[in-house]
PDB file of C-alpha atoms in Angstrom:
ATOM      1  CA  MET A  28      -0.166  -0.071   0.096  1.00 51.00           C
ATOM      2  CA  THR A  29       1.333   3.752  -1.096  1.00 55.00           C
ATOM      3  CA  ALA A  30       0.980   6.733   0.924  1.00 52.00           C
ATOM      4  CA  ARG A  31      -1.188   9.206  -0.643  1.00 50.00           C
ATOM      5  CA  ARG A  32      -0.181  12.767  -0.795  1.00 46.00           C
ATOM      6  CA  VAL A  33      -2.690  15.070   0.814  1.00 42.00           C
ATOM      7  CA  ALA A  34      -3.098  18.299  -1.551  1.00 43.00           C
ATOM      8  CA  GLU A  35      -2.744  21.593  -0.016  1.00 44.00           C
ATOM      9  CA  PRO A  36      -5.611  24.001  -0.019  1.00 50.00           C
ATOM     10  CA  ASP A  37      -6.342  25.326  -3.388  1.00 51.00           C
ATOM     11  CA  GLY A  38      -3.317  27.779  -4.188  1.00 48.00           C
ATOM     12  CA  SER A  39      -2.527  28.712  -0.453  1.00 56.00           C
ATOM     13  CA  ARG A  40       0.999  29.408  -1.335  1.00 62.00           C
ATOM     14  CA  SER A  41       0.606  30.753  -5.004  1.00 74.00           C
ATOM     15  CA  VAL A  42      -1.629  33.670  -4.008  1.00 83.00           C
ATOM     16  CA  LEU A  43       0.898  35.269  -1.616  1.00 86.00           C
ATOM     17  CA  PRO A  44       3.069  36.841  -4.056  1.00 87.00           C
ATOM     18  CA  ALA A  45      -0.347  37.930  -6.040  1.00 86.00           C
ATOM     19  CA  VAL A  46      -1.314  39.803  -2.961  1.00 90.00           C
ATOM     20  CA  ALA A  47       2.030  41.278  -2.355  1.00 90.00           C
ATOM     21  CA  LEU A  48       2.313  42.579  -5.736  1.00 91.00           C
ATOM     22  CA  GLY A  49      -1.140  43.662  -6.099  1.00 91.00           C
ATOM     23  CA  GLY A  50      -0.917  45.445  -2.679  1.00 90.00           C
ATOM     24  CA  SER A  51       2.119  47.747  -3.354  1.00 91.00           C
ATOM     25  CA  ALA A  52       0.702  48.559  -6.937  1.00 93.00           C
ATOM     26  CA  GLY A  53      -2.614  49.532  -5.253  1.00 92.00           C
ATOM     27  CA  ALA A  54      -1.463  51.583  -2.657  1.00 90.00           C
ATOM     28  CA  ALA A  55       0.501  53.524  -5.445  1.00 91.00           C
ATOM     29  CA  CYS A  56      -2.246  53.762  -7.501  1.00 93.00           C
ATOM     30  CA  GLY A  57      -4.798  54.819  -4.725  1.00 91.00           C
ATOM     31  CA  ALA A  58      -2.278  57.520  -3.623  1.00 89.00           C
ATOM     32  CA  ALA A  59      -1.731  58.741  -6.997  1.00 92.00           C
ATOM     33  CA  LEU A  60      -5.836  59.241  -7.562  1.00 92.00           C
ATOM     34  CA  SER A  61      -6.165  60.654  -4.236  1.00 89.00           C
ATOM     35  CA  SER A  62      -3.358  63.160  -4.949  1.00 89.00           C
ATOM     36  CA  ALA A  63      -5.049  63.974  -8.464  1.00 92.00           C
ATOM     37  CA  THR A  64      -8.246  64.306  -6.813  1.00 91.00           C
ATOM     38  CA  THR A  65      -6.934  66.697  -4.111  1.00 87.00           C
ATOM     39  CA  ALA A  66      -5.299  68.826  -6.930  1.00 90.00           C
ATOM     40  CA  TRP A  67      -8.555  68.870  -8.826  1.00 90.00           C
ATOM     41  CA  VAL A  68     -10.453  69.999  -5.907  1.00 85.00           C
ATOM     42  CA  ALA A  69      -7.937  72.888  -5.581  1.00 84.00           C
ATOM     43  CA  THR A  70      -7.940  73.910  -8.943  1.00 86.00           C
ATOM     44  CA  ALA A  71     -11.828  74.317  -8.869  1.00 81.00           C
ATOM     45  CA  ALA A  72     -11.608  76.056  -5.567  1.00 77.00           C
ATOM     46  CA  ALA A  73      -9.079  78.439  -7.032  1.00 77.00           C
ATOM     47  CA  ALA A  74     -11.439  79.081 -10.177  1.00 77.00           C
ATOM     48  CA  ALA A  75     -14.305  79.879  -8.032  1.00 69.00           C
ATOM     49  CA  GLY A  76     -12.760  83.078  -7.078  1.00 66.00           C
ATOM     50  CA  PRO A  77     -11.112  84.853  -4.021  1.00 64.00           C
ATOM     51  CA  SER A  78     -13.162  83.111  -1.750  1.00 62.00           C
ATOM     52  CA  GLY A  79     -12.390  79.777  -3.218  1.00 59.00           C
ATOM     53  CA  LEU A  80     -15.191  77.339  -2.075  1.00 57.00           C
ATOM     54  CA  SER A  81     -15.996  79.240   1.186  1.00 62.00           C
ATOM     55  CA  VAL A  82     -19.560  79.390   2.171  1.00 62.00           C
ATOM     56  CA  ALA A  83     -21.025  80.588   5.560  1.00 60.00           C
ATOM     57  CA  GLY A  84     -23.074  78.589   7.978  1.00 60.00           C
ATOM     58  CA  PRO A  85     -24.248  75.091   8.068  1.00 58.00           C
ATOM     59  CA  THR A  86     -23.781  74.816   4.207  1.00 64.00           C
ATOM     60  CA  GLY A  87     -20.248  75.908   4.332  1.00 66.00           C
ATOM     61  CA  ALA A  88     -19.472  73.100   6.861  1.00 64.00           C
ATOM     62  CA  LEU A  89     -20.966  70.724   4.335  1.00 67.00           C
ATOM     63  CA  VAL A  90     -18.992  72.027   1.300  1.00 72.00           C
ATOM     64  CA  HIS A  91     -15.807  71.949   3.323  1.00 72.00           C
ATOM     65  CA  THR A  92     -16.445  68.537   4.526  1.00 74.00           C
ATOM     66  CA  LEU A  93     -17.326  67.524   0.834  1.00 78.00           C
ATOM     67  CA  SER A  94     -14.291  68.790  -0.826  1.00 79.00           C
ATOM     68  CA  SER A  95     -12.088  67.396   1.955  1.00 80.00           C
ATOM     69  CA  ALA A  96     -13.732  63.932   1.320  1.00 83.00           C
ATOM     70  CA  ALA A  97     -13.547  63.998  -2.551  1.00 87.00           C
ATOM     71  CA  PRO A  98     -10.200  61.913  -2.704  1.00 88.00           C
ATOM     72  CA  LEU A  99     -11.733  59.419  -0.192  1.00 87.00           C
ATOM     73  CA  LEU A 100     -14.954  59.330  -2.426  1.00 89.00           C
ATOM     74  CA  ALA A 101     -12.948  59.064  -5.718  1.00 92.00           C
ATOM     75  CA  VAL A 102     -10.822  56.297  -4.284  1.00 91.00           C
ATOM     76  CA  ASN A 103     -13.389  54.327  -2.740  1.00 91.00           C
ATOM     77  CA  VAL A 104     -16.016  54.732  -5.525  1.00 93.00           C
ATOM     78  CA  SER A 105     -13.618  53.637  -8.120  1.00 94.00           C
ATOM     79  CA  GLY A 106     -12.447  50.673  -6.118  1.00 93.00           C
ATOM     80  CA  SER A 107     -15.988  49.444  -5.676  1.00 92.00           C
ATOM     81  CA  PHE A 108     -16.679  49.515  -9.226  1.00 95.00           C
ATOM     82  CA  LEU A 109     -13.420  47.610 -10.127  1.00 94.00           C
ATOM     83  CA  LEU A 110     -14.112  44.916  -7.481  1.00 91.00           C
ATOM     84  CA  GLY A 111     -17.623  44.474  -8.844  1.00 91.00           C
ATOM     85  CA  LEU A 112     -16.111  44.062 -12.213  1.00 91.00           C
ATOM     86  CA  LEU A 113     -13.280  42.114 -11.122  1.00 90.00           C
ATOM     87  CA  TRP A 114     -15.807  39.561  -9.282  1.00 87.00           C
ATOM     88  CA  ALA A 115     -18.333  39.179 -12.290  1.00 87.00           C
ATOM     89  CA  ARG A 116     -15.187  38.912 -14.869  1.00 85.00           C
ATOM     90  CA  SER A 117     -13.214  36.478 -12.622  1.00 83.00           C
ATOM     91  CA  ARG A 118     -15.994  33.737 -12.810  1.00 79.00           C
ATOM     92  CA  ARG A 119     -14.984  32.940 -16.038  1.00 76.00           C
ATOM     93  CA  ALA A 120     -11.399  32.038 -15.329  1.00 73.00           C
ATOM     94  CA  GLY A 121     -10.222  28.869 -14.930  1.00 69.00           C
ATOM     95  CA  PRO A 122     -10.305  27.277 -11.571  1.00 70.00           C
ATOM     96  CA  GLN A 123      -6.491  27.526 -11.429  1.00 72.00           C
ATOM     97  CA  TRP A 124      -6.439  31.117 -12.131  1.00 72.00           C
ATOM     98  CA  ARG A 125      -9.501  32.412 -10.123  1.00 77.00           C
ATOM     99  CA  PRO A 126      -7.928  32.252  -6.759  1.00 80.00           C
ATOM    100  CA  ARG A 127      -4.807  34.196  -8.085  1.00 79.00           C
ATOM    101  CA  LEU A 128      -6.820  36.901  -9.734  1.00 80.00           C
ATOM    102  CA  VAL A 129      -9.158  37.595  -6.651  1.00 84.00           C
ATOM    103  CA  ALA A 130      -6.229  37.438  -4.280  1.00 87.00           C
ATOM    104  CA  GLY A 131      -3.958  39.421  -6.414  1.00 89.00           C
ATOM    105  CA  LEU A 132      -6.463  42.150  -7.877  1.00 90.00           C
ATOM    106  CA  GLY A 133      -9.175  41.982  -5.296  1.00 90.00           C
ATOM    107  CA  THR A 134      -7.377  41.612  -1.831  1.00 89.00           C
ATOM    108  CA  GLY A 135      -3.992  42.908  -2.742  1.00 91.00           C
ATOM    109  CA  PHE A 136      -4.677  45.723  -5.516  1.00 93.00           C
ATOM    110  CA  LEU A 137      -8.037  46.849  -4.346  1.00 92.00           C
ATOM    111  CA  GLY A 138      -7.669  46.133  -0.815  1.00 90.00           C
ATOM    112  CA  SER A 139      -4.897  48.495  -0.593  1.00 89.00           C
ATOM    113  CA  PHE A 140      -6.096  51.063  -3.355  1.00 91.00           C
ATOM    114  CA  THR A 141      -9.433  51.803  -1.312  1.00 89.00           C
ATOM    115  CA  THR A 142      -8.816  53.293   2.065  1.00 76.00           C
ATOM    116  CA  ILE A 143     -11.408  52.473   4.743  1.00 68.00           C
ATOM    117  CA  ALA A 144      -8.808  54.193   7.349  1.00 64.00           C
ATOM    118  CA  SER A 145      -9.536  57.438   5.488  1.00 65.00           C
ATOM    119  CA  ALA A 146     -12.997  57.180   6.179  1.00 65.00           C
ATOM    120  CA  VAL A 147     -12.411  56.476   9.818  1.00 63.00           C
ATOM    121  CA  ALA A 148     -10.068  59.651   9.925  1.00 64.00           C
ATOM    122  CA  LEU A 149     -12.803  61.713   8.089  1.00 63.00           C
ATOM    123  CA  VAL A 150     -15.217  60.578  11.137  1.00 61.00           C
ATOM    124  CA  ILE A 151     -12.515  60.582  14.064  1.00 63.00           C
ATOM    125  CA  GLY A 152     -11.134  64.237  13.130  1.00 61.00           C
ATOM    126  CA  PRO A 153     -14.353  66.151  13.342  1.00 58.00           C
ATOM    127  CA  LEU A 154     -15.617  64.273  16.122  1.00 57.00           C
ATOM    128  CA  GLN A 155     -12.378  65.056  18.207  1.00 56.00           C
ATOM    129  CA  TRP A 156     -12.694  68.767  17.182  1.00 53.00           C
ATOM    130  CA  GLY A 157     -16.477  68.664  17.737  1.00 51.00           C
ATOM    131  CA  MET A 158     -16.425  67.166  20.972  1.00 52.00           C
ATOM    132  CA  ASP A 159     -13.654  69.694  22.256  1.00 51.00           C
ATOM    133  CA  ALA A 160     -15.920  72.553  20.769  1.00 49.00           C
ATOM    134  CA  VAL A 161     -18.816  71.063  22.314  1.00 48.00           C
ATOM    135  CA  SER A 162     -17.543  70.624  25.757  1.00 53.00           C
ATOM    136  CA  ALA A 163     -17.074  74.321  25.702  1.00 51.00           C
ATOM    137  CA  VAL A 164     -20.871  74.819  24.904  1.00 50.00           C
ATOM    138  CA  PRO A 165     -23.303  74.671  28.067  1.00 51.00           C
ATOM    139  CA  SER A 166     -25.214  71.304  28.204  1.00 53.00           C
ATOM    140  CA  GLY A 167     -28.924  71.019  26.970  1.00 52.00           C
ATOM    141  CA  ILE A 168     -30.204  72.001  23.696  1.00 54.00           C
ATOM    142  CA  GLY A 169     -27.352  74.415  22.875  1.00 53.00           C
ATOM    143  CA  GLY A 170     -24.981  71.514  23.242  1.00 53.00           C
ATOM    144  CA  ALA A 171     -27.015  69.133  21.259  1.00 54.00           C
ATOM    145  CA  LEU A 172     -27.546  71.413  18.503  1.00 56.00           C
ATOM    146  CA  GLY A 173     -23.743  72.102  18.452  1.00 57.00           C
ATOM    147  CA  ALA A 174     -23.036  68.497  18.047  1.00 58.00           C
ATOM    148  CA  ALA A 175     -25.622  67.899  15.278  1.00 60.00           C
ATOM    149  CA  ALA A 176     -23.861  70.959  13.362  1.00 61.00           C
ATOM    150  CA  LEU A 177     -20.630  69.411  13.722  1.00 64.00           C
ATOM    151  CA  LEU A 178     -21.516  65.833  12.824  1.00 69.00           C
ATOM    152  CA  GLY A 179     -24.134  66.337  10.366  1.00 72.00           C
ATOM    153  CA  PRO A 180     -21.798  66.979   7.275  1.00 74.00           C
ATOM    154  CA  VAL A 181     -19.765  63.987   8.368  1.00 74.00           C
ATOM    155  CA  LEU A 182     -22.641  61.875   8.317  1.00 78.00           C
ATOM    156  CA  VAL A 183     -23.953  63.393   4.977  1.00 80.00           C
ATOM    157  CA  VAL A 184     -20.361  62.269   3.561  1.00 80.00           C
ATOM    158  CA  LEU A 185     -20.540  58.749   5.211  1.00 81.00           C
ATOM    159  CA  VAL A 186     -24.029  58.050   3.603  1.00 86.00           C
ATOM    160  CA  LEU A 187     -22.890  59.356   0.259  1.00 88.00           C
ATOM    161  CA  LEU A 188     -20.037  57.056   0.382  1.00 87.00           C
ATOM    162  CA  ALA A 189     -21.884  54.401   1.243  1.00 88.00           C
ATOM    163  CA  ALA A 190     -24.612  54.735  -1.283  1.00 91.00           C
ATOM    164  CA  LEU A 191     -21.976  55.591  -4.253  1.00 92.00           C
ATOM    165  CA  SER A 192     -19.732  52.757  -3.476  1.00 91.00           C
ATOM    166  CA  THR A 193     -22.960  50.085  -3.592  1.00 91.00           C
ATOM    167  CA  ALA A 194     -24.160  51.708  -6.801  1.00 93.00           C
ATOM    168  CA  ALA A 195     -20.563  51.596  -8.303  1.00 93.00           C
ATOM    169  CA  ALA A 196     -19.945  47.814  -7.227  1.00 92.00           C
ATOM    170  CA  VAL A 197     -23.611  46.827  -8.652  1.00 93.00           C
ATOM    171  CA  LEU A 198     -22.640  48.942 -11.923  1.00 94.00           C
ATOM    172  CA  GLY A 199     -19.160  47.116 -11.895  1.00 92.00           C
ATOM    173  CA  LEU A 200     -21.012  43.691 -11.684  1.00 91.00           C
ATOM    174  CA  ARG A 201     -23.589  44.243 -14.375  1.00 92.00           C
ATOM    175  CA  LEU A 202     -20.981  45.461 -16.871  1.00 93.00           C
ATOM    176  CA  GLY A 203     -18.645  42.627 -15.847  1.00 90.00           C
ATOM    177  CA  GLY A 204     -21.609  39.937 -16.756  1.00 86.00           C
ATOM    178  CA  ALA A 205     -22.965  39.000 -13.735  1.00 83.00           C
ATOM    179  CA  PRO A 206     -26.463  37.661 -13.523  1.00 79.00           C
ATOM    180  CA  ALA A 207     -29.201  40.139 -12.422  1.00 76.00           C
ATOM    181  CA  PRO A 208     -31.054  38.817  -9.205  1.00 75.00           C
ATOM    182  CA  ASP A 209     -34.270  37.115  -9.602  1.00 72.00           C
ATOM    183  CA  ARG A 210     -36.603  39.834  -8.052  1.00 69.00           C
ATOM    184  CA  GLY A 211     -39.744  37.469  -8.552  1.00 64.00           C
ATOM    185  CA  ALA A 212     -38.195  34.827  -6.021  1.00 57.00           C
ATOM    186  CA  GLY A 213     -39.333  36.417  -2.953  1.00 55.00           C
ATOM    187  CA  ALA A 214     -42.538  37.824  -4.044  1.00 53.00           C
ATOM    188  CA  ALA A 215     -45.593  36.124  -3.193  1.00 50.00           C
TER     189      ALA A 215
END
């Protein structure tokens, strides 16, 4: 009786180089897109005139937050689109290539291309600044209104980020050839 070789999990060793290479390329591309978006926002602000994109009041806070979040939106929405496209297209790859494609391009490249850490920083920065400002305001309705005015624009950006990223991923899936969900299956 001969001993049988137990196979390793499908491609466990062969995906590590793909993730490493994809990760380094994704970080560089994400930083380049973020820098380009920041430059574009600065150019738009300069073209808007001497006041730039400055607006007073609650609208000004929202405009400032949106202009600050533009690189985050650009990177994460485009990354969501590409991930949807990759997932749909990788289904057509042979079984020996799909793990490397998804690991290298999905986990590696797009995982480091998109920036969830920046989304966290978008929330933490204003929260810290806002809580310091709100702590100086008397408690009660004034403090609650102050907190809402500071956090409102951040929440708008986070909702916008989630909605646009989801829409971009669905668009990528559709353009990549993923089948449409069966809408009648759950209906009575």
